[in-house]
Structure formats: structure tokens, C-alpha cells
PDB file of C-alpha atoms in Angstrom:
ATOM      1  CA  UNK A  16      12.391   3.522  14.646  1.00 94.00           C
ATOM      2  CA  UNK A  17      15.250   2.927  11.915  1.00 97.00           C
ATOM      3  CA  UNK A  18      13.388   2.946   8.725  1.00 97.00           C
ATOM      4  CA  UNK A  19      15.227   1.193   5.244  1.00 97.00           C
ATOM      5  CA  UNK A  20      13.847   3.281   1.781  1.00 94.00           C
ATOM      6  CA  UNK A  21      13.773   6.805   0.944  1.00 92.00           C
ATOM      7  CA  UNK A  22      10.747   6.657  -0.790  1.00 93.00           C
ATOM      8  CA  UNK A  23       7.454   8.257  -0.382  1.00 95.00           C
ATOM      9  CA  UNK A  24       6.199   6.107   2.128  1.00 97.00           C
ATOM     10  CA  UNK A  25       9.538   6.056   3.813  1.00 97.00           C
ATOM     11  CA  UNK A  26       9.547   9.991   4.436  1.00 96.00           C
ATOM     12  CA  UNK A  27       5.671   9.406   5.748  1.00 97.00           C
ATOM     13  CA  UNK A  28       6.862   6.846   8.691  1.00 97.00           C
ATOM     14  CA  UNK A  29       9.576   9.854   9.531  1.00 96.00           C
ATOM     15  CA  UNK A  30       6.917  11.538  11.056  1.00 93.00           C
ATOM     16  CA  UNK A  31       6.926   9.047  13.906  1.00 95.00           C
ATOM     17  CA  UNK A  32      10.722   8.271  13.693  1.00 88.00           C
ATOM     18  CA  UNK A  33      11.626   9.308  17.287  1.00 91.00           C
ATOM     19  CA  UNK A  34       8.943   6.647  18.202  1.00 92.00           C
ATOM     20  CA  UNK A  35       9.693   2.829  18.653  1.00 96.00           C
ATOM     21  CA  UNK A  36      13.390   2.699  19.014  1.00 96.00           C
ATOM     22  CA  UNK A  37      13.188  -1.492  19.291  1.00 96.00           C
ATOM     23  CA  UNK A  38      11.273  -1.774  15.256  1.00 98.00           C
ATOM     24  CA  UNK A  39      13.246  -1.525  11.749  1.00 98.00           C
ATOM     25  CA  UNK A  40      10.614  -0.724   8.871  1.00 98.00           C
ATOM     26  CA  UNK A  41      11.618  -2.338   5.707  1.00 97.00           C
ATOM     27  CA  UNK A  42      10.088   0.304   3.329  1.00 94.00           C
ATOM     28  CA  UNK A  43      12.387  -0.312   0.435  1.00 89.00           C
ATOM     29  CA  UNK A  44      12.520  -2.325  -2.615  1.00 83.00           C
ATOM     30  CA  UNK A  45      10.142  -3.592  -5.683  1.00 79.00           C
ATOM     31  CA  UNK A  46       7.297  -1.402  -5.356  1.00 73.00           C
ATOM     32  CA  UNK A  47       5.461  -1.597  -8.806  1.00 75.00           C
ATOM     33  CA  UNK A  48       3.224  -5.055  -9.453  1.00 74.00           C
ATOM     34  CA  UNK A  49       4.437  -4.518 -13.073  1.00 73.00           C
ATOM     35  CA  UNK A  50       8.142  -5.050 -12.577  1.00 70.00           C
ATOM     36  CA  UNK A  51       9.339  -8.162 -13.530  1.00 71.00           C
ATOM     37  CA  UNK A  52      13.095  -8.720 -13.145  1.00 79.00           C
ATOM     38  CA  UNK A  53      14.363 -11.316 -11.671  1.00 84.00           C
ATOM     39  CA  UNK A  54      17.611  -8.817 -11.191  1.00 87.00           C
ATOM     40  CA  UNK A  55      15.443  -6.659  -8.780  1.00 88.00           C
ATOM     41  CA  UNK A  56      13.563  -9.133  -7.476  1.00 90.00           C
ATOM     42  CA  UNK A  57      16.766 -10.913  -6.095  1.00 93.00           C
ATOM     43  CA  UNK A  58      18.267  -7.702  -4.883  1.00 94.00           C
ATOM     44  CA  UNK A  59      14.755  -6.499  -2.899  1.00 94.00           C
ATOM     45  CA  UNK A  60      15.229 -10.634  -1.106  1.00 95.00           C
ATOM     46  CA  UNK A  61      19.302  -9.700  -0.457  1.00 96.00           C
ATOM     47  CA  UNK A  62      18.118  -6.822   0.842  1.00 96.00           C
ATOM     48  CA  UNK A  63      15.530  -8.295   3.457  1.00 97.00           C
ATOM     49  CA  UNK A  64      17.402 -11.126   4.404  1.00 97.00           C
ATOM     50  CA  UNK A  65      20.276  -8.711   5.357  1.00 97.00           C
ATOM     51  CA  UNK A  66      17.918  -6.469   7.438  1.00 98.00           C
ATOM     52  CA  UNK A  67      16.029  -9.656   9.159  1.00 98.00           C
ATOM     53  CA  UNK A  68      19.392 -10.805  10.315  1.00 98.00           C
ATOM     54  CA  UNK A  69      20.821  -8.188  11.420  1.00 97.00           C
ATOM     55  CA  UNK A  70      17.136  -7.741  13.594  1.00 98.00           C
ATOM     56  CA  UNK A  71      17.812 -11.457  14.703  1.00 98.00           C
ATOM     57  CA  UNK A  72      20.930 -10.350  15.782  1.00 98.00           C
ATOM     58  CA  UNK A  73      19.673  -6.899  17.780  1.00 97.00           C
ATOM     59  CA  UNK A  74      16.377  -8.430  18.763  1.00 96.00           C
ATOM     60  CA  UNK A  75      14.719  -5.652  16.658  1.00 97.00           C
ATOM     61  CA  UNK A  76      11.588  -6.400  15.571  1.00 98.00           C
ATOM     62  CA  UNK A  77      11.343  -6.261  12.133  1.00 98.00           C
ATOM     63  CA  UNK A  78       8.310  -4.341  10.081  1.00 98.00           C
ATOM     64  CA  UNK A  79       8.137  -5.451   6.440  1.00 98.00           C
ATOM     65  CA  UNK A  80       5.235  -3.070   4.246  1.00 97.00           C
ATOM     66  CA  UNK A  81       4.331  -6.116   1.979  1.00 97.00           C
ATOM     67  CA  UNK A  82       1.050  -5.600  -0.715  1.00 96.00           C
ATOM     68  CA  UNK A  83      -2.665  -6.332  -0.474  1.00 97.00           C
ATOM     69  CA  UNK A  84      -3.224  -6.068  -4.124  1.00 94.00           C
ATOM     70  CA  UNK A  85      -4.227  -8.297  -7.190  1.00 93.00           C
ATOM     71  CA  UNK A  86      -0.991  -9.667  -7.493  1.00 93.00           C
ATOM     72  CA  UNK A  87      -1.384 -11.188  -4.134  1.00 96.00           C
ATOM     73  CA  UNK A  88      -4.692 -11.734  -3.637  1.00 96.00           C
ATOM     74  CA  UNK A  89      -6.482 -11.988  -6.646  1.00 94.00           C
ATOM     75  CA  UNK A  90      -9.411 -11.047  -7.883  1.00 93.00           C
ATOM     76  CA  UNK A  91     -13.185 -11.383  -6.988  1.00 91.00           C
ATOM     77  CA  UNK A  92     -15.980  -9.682  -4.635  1.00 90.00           C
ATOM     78  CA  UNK A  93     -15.167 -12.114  -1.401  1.00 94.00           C
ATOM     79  CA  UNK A  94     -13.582  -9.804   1.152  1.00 97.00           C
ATOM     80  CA  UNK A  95      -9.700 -11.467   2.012  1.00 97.00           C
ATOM     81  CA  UNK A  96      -8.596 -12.272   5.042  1.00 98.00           C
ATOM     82  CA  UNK A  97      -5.043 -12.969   6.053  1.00 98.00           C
ATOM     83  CA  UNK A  98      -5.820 -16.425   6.719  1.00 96.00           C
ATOM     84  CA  UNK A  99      -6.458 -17.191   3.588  1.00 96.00           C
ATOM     85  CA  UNK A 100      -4.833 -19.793   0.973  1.00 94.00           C
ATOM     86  CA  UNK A 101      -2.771 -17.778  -1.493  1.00 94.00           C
ATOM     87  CA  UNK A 102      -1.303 -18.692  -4.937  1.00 90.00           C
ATOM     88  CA  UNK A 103      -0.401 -15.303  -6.493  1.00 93.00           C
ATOM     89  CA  UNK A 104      -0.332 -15.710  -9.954  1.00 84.00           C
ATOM     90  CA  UNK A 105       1.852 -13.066 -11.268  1.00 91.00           C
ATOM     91  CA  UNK A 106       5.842 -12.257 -10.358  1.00 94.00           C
ATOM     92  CA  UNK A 107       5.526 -10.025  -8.141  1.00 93.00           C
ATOM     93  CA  UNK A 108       2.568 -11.288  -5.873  1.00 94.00           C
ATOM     94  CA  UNK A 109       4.717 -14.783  -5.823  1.00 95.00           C
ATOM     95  CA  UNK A 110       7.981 -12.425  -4.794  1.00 95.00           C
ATOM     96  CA  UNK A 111       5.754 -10.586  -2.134  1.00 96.00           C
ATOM     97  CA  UNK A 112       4.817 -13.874  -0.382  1.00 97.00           C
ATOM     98  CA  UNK A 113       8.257 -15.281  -0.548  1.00 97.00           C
ATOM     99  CA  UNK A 114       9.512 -12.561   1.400  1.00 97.00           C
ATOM    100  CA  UNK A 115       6.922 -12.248   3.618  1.00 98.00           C
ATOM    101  CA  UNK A 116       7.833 -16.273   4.655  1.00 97.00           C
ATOM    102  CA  UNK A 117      11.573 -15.004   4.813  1.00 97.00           C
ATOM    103  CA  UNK A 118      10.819 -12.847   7.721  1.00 98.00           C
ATOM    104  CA  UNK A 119       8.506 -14.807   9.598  1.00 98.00           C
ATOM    105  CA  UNK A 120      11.131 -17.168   9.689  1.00 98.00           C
ATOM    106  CA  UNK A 121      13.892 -15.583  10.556  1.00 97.00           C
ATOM    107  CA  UNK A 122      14.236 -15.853  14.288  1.00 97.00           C
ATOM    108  CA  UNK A 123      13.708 -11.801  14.608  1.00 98.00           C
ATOM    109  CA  UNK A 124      10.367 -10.831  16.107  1.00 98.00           C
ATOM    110  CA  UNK A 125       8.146  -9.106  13.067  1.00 98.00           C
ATOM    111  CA  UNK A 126       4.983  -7.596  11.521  1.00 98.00           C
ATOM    112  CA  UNK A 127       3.985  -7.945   8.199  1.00 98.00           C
ATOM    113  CA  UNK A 128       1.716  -5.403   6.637  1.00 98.00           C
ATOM    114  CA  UNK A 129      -0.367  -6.228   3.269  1.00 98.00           C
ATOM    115  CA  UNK A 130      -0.537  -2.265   2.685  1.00 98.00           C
ATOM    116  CA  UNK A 131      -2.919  -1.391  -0.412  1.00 97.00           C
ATOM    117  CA  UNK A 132      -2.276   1.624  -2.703  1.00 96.00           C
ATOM    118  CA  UNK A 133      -1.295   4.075  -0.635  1.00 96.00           C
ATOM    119  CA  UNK A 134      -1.735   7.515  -1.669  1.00 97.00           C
ATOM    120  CA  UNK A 135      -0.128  10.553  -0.143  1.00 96.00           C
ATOM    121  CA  UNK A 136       2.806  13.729   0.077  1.00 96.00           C
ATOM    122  CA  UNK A 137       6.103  12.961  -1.790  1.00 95.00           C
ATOM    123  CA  UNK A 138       4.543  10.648  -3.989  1.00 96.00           C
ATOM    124  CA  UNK A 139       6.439  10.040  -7.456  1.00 93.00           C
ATOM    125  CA  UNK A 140       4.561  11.642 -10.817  1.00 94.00           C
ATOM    126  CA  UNK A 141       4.579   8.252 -12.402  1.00 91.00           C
ATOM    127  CA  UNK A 142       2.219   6.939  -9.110  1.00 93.00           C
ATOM    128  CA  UNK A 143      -1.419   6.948  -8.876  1.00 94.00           C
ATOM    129  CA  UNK A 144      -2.726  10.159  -7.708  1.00 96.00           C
ATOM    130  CA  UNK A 145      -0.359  12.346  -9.187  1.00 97.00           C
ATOM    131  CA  UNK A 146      -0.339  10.822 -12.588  1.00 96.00           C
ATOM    132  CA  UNK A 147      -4.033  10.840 -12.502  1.00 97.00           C
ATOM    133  CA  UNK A 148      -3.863  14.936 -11.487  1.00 98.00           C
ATOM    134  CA  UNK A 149      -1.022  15.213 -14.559  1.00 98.00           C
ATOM    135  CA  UNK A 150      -3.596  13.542 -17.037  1.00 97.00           C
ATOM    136  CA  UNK A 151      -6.853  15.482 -15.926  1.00 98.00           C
ATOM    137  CA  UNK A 152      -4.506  19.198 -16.495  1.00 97.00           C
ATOM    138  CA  UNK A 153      -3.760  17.680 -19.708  1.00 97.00           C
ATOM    139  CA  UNK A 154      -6.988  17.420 -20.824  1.00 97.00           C
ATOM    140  CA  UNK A 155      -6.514  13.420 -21.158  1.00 97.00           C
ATOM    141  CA  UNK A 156      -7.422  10.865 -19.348  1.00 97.00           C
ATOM    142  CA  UNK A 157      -6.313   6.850 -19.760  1.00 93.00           C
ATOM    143  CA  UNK A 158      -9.145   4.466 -18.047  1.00 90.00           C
ATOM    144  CA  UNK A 159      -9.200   1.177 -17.940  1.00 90.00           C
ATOM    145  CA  UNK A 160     -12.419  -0.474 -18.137  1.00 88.00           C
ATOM    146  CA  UNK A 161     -13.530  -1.773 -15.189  1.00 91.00           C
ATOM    147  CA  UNK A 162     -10.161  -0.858 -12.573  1.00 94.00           C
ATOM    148  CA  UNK A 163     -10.764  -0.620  -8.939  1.00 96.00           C
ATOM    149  CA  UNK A 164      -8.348   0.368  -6.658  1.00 96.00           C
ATOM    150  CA  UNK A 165      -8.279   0.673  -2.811  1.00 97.00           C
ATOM    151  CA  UNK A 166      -6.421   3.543  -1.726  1.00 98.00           C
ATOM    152  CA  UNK A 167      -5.212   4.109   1.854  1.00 98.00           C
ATOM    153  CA  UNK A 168      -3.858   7.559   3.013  1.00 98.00           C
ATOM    154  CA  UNK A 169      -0.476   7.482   3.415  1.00 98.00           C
ATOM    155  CA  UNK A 170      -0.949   8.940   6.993  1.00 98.00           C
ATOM    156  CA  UNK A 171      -2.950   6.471   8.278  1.00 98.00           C
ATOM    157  CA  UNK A 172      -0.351   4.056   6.954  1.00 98.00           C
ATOM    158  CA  UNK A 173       1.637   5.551   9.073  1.00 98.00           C
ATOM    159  CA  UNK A 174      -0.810   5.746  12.299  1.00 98.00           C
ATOM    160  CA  UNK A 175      -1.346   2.219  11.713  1.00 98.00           C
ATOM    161  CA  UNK A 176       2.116   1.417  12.311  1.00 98.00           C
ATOM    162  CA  UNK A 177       2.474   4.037  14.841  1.00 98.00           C
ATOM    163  CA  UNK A 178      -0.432   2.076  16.776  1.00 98.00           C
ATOM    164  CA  UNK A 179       0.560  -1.347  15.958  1.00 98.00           C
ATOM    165  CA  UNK A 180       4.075  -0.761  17.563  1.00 98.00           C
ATOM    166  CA  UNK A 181       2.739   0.903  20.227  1.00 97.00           C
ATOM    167  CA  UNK A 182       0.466  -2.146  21.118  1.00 97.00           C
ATOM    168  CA  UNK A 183       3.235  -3.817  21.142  1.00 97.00           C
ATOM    169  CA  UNK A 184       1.907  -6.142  18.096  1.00 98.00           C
ATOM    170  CA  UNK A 185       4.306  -8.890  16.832  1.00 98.00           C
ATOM    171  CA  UNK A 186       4.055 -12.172  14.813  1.00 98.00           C
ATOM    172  CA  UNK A 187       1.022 -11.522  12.709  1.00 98.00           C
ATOM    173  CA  UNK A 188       0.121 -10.228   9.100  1.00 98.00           C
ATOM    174  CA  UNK A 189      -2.326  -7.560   8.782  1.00 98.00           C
ATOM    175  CA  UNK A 190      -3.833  -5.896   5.882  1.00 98.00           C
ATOM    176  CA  UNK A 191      -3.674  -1.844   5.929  1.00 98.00           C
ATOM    177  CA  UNK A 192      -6.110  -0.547   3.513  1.00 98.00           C
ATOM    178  CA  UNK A 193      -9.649   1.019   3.385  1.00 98.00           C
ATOM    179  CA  UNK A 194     -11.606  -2.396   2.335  1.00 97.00           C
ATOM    180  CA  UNK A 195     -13.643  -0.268  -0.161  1.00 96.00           C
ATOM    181  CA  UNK A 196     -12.315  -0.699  -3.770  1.00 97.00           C
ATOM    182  CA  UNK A 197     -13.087   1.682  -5.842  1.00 96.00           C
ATOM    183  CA  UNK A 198     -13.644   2.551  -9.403  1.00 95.00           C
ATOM    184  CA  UNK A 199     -10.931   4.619 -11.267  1.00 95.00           C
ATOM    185  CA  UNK A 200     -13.743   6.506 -12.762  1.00 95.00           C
ATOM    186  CA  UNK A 201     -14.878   7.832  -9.196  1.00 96.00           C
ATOM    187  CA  UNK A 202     -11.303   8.878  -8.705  1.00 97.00           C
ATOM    188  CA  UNK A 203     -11.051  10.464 -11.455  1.00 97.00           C
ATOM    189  CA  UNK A 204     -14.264  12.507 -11.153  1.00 97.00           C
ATOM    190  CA  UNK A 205     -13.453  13.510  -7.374  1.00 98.00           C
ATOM    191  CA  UNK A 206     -10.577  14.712  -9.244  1.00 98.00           C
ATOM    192  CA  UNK A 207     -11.945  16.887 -12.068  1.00 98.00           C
ATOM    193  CA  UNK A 208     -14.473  18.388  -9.565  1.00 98.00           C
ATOM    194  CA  UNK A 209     -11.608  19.354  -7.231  1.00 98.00           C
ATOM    195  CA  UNK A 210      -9.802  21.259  -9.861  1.00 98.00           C
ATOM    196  CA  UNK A 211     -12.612  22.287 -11.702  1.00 97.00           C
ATOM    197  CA  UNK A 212     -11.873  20.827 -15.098  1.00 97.00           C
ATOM    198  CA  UNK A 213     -13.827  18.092 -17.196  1.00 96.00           C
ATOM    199  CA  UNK A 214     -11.326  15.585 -19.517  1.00 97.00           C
ATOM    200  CA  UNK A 215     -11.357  13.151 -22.513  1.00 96.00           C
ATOM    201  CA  UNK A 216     -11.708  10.051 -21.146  1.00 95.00           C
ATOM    202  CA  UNK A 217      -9.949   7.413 -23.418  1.00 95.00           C
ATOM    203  CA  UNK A 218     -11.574   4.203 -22.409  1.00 92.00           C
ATOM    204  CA  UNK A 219      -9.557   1.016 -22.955  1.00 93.00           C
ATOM    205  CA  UNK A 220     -11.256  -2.349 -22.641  1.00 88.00           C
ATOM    206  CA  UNK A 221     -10.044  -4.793 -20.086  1.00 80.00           C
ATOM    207  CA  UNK A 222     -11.659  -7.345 -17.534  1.00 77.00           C
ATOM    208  CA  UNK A 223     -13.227  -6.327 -14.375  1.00 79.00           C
ATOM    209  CA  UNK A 224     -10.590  -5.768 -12.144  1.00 88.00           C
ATOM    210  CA  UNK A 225     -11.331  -5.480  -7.965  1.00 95.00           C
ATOM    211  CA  UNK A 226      -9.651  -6.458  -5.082  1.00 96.00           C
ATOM    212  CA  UNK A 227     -11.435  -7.010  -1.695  1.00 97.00           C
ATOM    213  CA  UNK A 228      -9.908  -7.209   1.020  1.00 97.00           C
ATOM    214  CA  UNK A 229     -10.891  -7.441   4.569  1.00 98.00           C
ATOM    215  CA  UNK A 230      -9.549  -5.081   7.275  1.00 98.00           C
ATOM    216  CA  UNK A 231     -11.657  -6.628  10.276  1.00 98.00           C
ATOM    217  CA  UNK A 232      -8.341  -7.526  11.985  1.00 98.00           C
ATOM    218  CA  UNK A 233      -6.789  -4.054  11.670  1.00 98.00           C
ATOM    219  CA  UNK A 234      -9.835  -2.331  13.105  1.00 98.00           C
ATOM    220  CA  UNK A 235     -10.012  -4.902  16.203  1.00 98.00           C
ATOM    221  CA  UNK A 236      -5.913  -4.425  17.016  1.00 98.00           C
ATOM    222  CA  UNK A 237      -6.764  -0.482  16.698  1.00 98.00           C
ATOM    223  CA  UNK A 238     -10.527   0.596  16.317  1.00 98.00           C
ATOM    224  CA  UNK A 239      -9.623   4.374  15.536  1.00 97.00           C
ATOM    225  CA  UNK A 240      -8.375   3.112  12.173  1.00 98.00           C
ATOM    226  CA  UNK A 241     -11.954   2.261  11.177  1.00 97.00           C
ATOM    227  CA  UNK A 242     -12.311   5.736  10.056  1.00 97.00           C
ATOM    228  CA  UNK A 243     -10.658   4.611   6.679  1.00 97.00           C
ATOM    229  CA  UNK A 244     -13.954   2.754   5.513  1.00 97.00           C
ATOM    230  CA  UNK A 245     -16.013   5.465   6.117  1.00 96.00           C
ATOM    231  CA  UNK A 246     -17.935   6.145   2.635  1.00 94.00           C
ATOM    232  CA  UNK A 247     -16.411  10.009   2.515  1.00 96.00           C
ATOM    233  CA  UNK A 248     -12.987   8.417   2.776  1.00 98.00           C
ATOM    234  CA  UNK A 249     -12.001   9.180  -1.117  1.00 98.00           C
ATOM    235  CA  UNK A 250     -13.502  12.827  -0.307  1.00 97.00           C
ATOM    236  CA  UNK A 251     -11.091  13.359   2.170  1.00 97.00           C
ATOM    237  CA  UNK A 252      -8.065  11.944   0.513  1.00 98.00           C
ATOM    238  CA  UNK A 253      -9.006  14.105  -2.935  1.00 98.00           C
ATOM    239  CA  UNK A 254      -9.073  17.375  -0.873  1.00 98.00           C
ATOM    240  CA  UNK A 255      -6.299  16.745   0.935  1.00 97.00           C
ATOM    241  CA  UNK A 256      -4.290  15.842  -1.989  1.00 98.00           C
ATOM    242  CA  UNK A 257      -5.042  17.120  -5.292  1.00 97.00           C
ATOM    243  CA  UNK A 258      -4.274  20.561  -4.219  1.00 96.00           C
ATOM    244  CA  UNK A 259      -0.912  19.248  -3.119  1.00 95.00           C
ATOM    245  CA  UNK A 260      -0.019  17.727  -6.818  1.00 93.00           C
TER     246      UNK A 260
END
């Protein structure tokens, strides 16, 4: 597998490297829904056009890690399919679907994956988890009223692709994520129980933010990955983790 990105994710899908020597993973570019740049935004689309072409070329198929969060999907309680109508409303949910139409037309074979926030080793302090860990040591904690976030493990990211290249998957869009959004609080807590420490929470007001999506067709392509909706999922992820940051 020839993988494009160094980041956190990137050095996750090394583990399985060796594996799939026909896919490119396009695990690079704008990775924050708050960037809004039209500078980066048209080098992340250089950058995947190159790639796709240069799969068209090979007859690589190519993987591209797009997002399944707000900025794509919205908000609301209905669980989203990949289906579904979308009109992203913000920069980078409208940059995320563009690209995701640039490679499924492209004449490469490919696999898009809506990946929610995926949490895991080698993660940057300014991301999720860790910043959350950084804030609870402080004594300090930031929370939005009324956040939810999905989190996926970034090693189940990666078994997800493993799986999907394995099965020889190609031509669809999948979501990779644990369909159970949940609140920042409950993160937070799993947090200061883990390290055994109890912060000021600052709370700021905000509307009720939650993104459901629906991860039906992941778990009927590979039904070992629907151990990532189990309820203890968060558990898991916060023992695994938190000790690591």
C-alpha cells in the first residue's frame, strides 16, 4: 500500500503497509473543519487530482479518507446514510464533497471513506484527545454546550481499510465511525476518572451540536467492525489512550 501524508493517521495505516500493493491511501491534506483558505483548499484538490491520475495511469485503486462530520453532513438526530442528498454548508464540508466527486470520476478504481474523529497514537496536542488530556492536567477545562462528537479508534480505521481492501471493495463511499455521538462532557469525565483528577469546567454556550451517522453499510461489508458501537466503546478508547498522552 503507498500511503500520501505523514500525519497521525498516516503512520496508523503503516501498520498494514506491506499489505495491498495495488491501493494508494490519500491521507494528506486539509484536516481541520475550521480551516478556511482557499490557498489550502486548492493545494489539498492539486494534490488529489495528481494522485488520482497518476492511479488512472497505474490502475491503482485509489483510497481517499474523506469526513463524516458536521461540515458534511449536518446536523440532527436522523442517522446518515451515504445515499443521502448533501449540501454542506460550511467550506470545508463543500471542499470535502468536491473532492470526493474528483475521484470518483477519475477513471482510477477508488474508495471513499467518510472517517469521523478519529482518535489515536501520534496524534497532534492541538487534536481532540490530547488537548482534552492537556486541559484536564491543567486544571481547566473549555466545553462547549451541547458538543457531540463521534470518535473512532484510529486502529480500527485502519482495520477497516485493511478489510475493505482485502474484500476487494471498490466504487463505493462508506462511513468509518462508531455511529454513537457523544457528549464532550462524557469524554471529558472518562478522562478525569482515568487520571484521577476533577477540573473547572468553563462552560460556553452554543447550539446543540450532534452528528449521526449511520454505519449499517460498514458493518455488512465487514461485520467484525461492529464492535465500534458497542456502548463500552469510549471505555476502551480512554484506557487505551489517556495513559499514552
Amino acid at each position: 500500500m503507498e500511503i500520501v501524508g505523514n500525519g497521525f493517521i498516516a503512520r496508523n495505516l503503516a501498520g498494514v503497509g506491506e499489505r495491498h500493493p495495488h491501493a494508494t491511501v490519500l491521507a494528506a491534506g486539509v484536516s481541520s473543519t475550521s480551516v478556511l483558505a482557499e490557498s489550502a483548499f486548492a493545494r489539498e484538490a492539486a494534490l488529489v487530482e495528481e494522485v488520482t491520475r497518476r492511479c488512472r495511469a497505474d490502475g491503482r485503486l485509489v483510497v481517499f479518507l474523506s469526513t463524516a462530520s458536521h461540515a458534511l453532513y449536518g446536523t440532527g438526530d436522523t442517522a446518515m446514510a451515504e445515499d443521502v442528498e448533501l449540501l454542506p454548508t460550511s467550506p470545508y464540508g463543500r471542499q470535502k464533497l468536491r473532492l470526493e466527486h474528483i475521484v470518483a470520476a477519475s477513471g482510477a478504481p477508488w474508495l471513499v471513506l467518510r472517517v469521523s474523529h478519529a482518535t489515536g497514537r501520534w496524534q497532534r496536542p492541538h487534536q481532540l484527545l490530547p488537548a482534552l488530556v492537556e486541559q484536564v492536567r491543567s486544571g481547566s477545562v473549555r466545553v462547549y454546550q451541547g458538543a457531540h462528537r463521534d470518535l473512532i479508534d484510529a486502529a480500527d480505521l485502519t482495520r477497516a481499510v485493511d478489510g475493505l481492501l482485502a474484500g476487494d471493495v471498490a466504487n463505493e463511499v462508506v462511513n468509518v465511525a462508531s455511529g454513537r455521538p457523544l457528549p464532550i462532557q462524557a469524554v471529558i469525565h472518562g478522562i478525569e476518572k482515568r487520571l484521577g483528577l476533577s477540573a473547572r469546567h468553563e462552560i460556553v454556550d452554543g447550539p446543540r451540536s450532534i452528528t449521526r451517522v449511520s454505519v449499517e453499510k460498514l458493518c455488512a461489508l465487514l461485520p467484525e467492525m461492529r464492535s465500534v458501537t458497542d456502548a463500552g466503546y469510549l471505555d476502551r478508547m480512554l484506557d487505551r489512550y489517556v495513559p499514552y498522552y
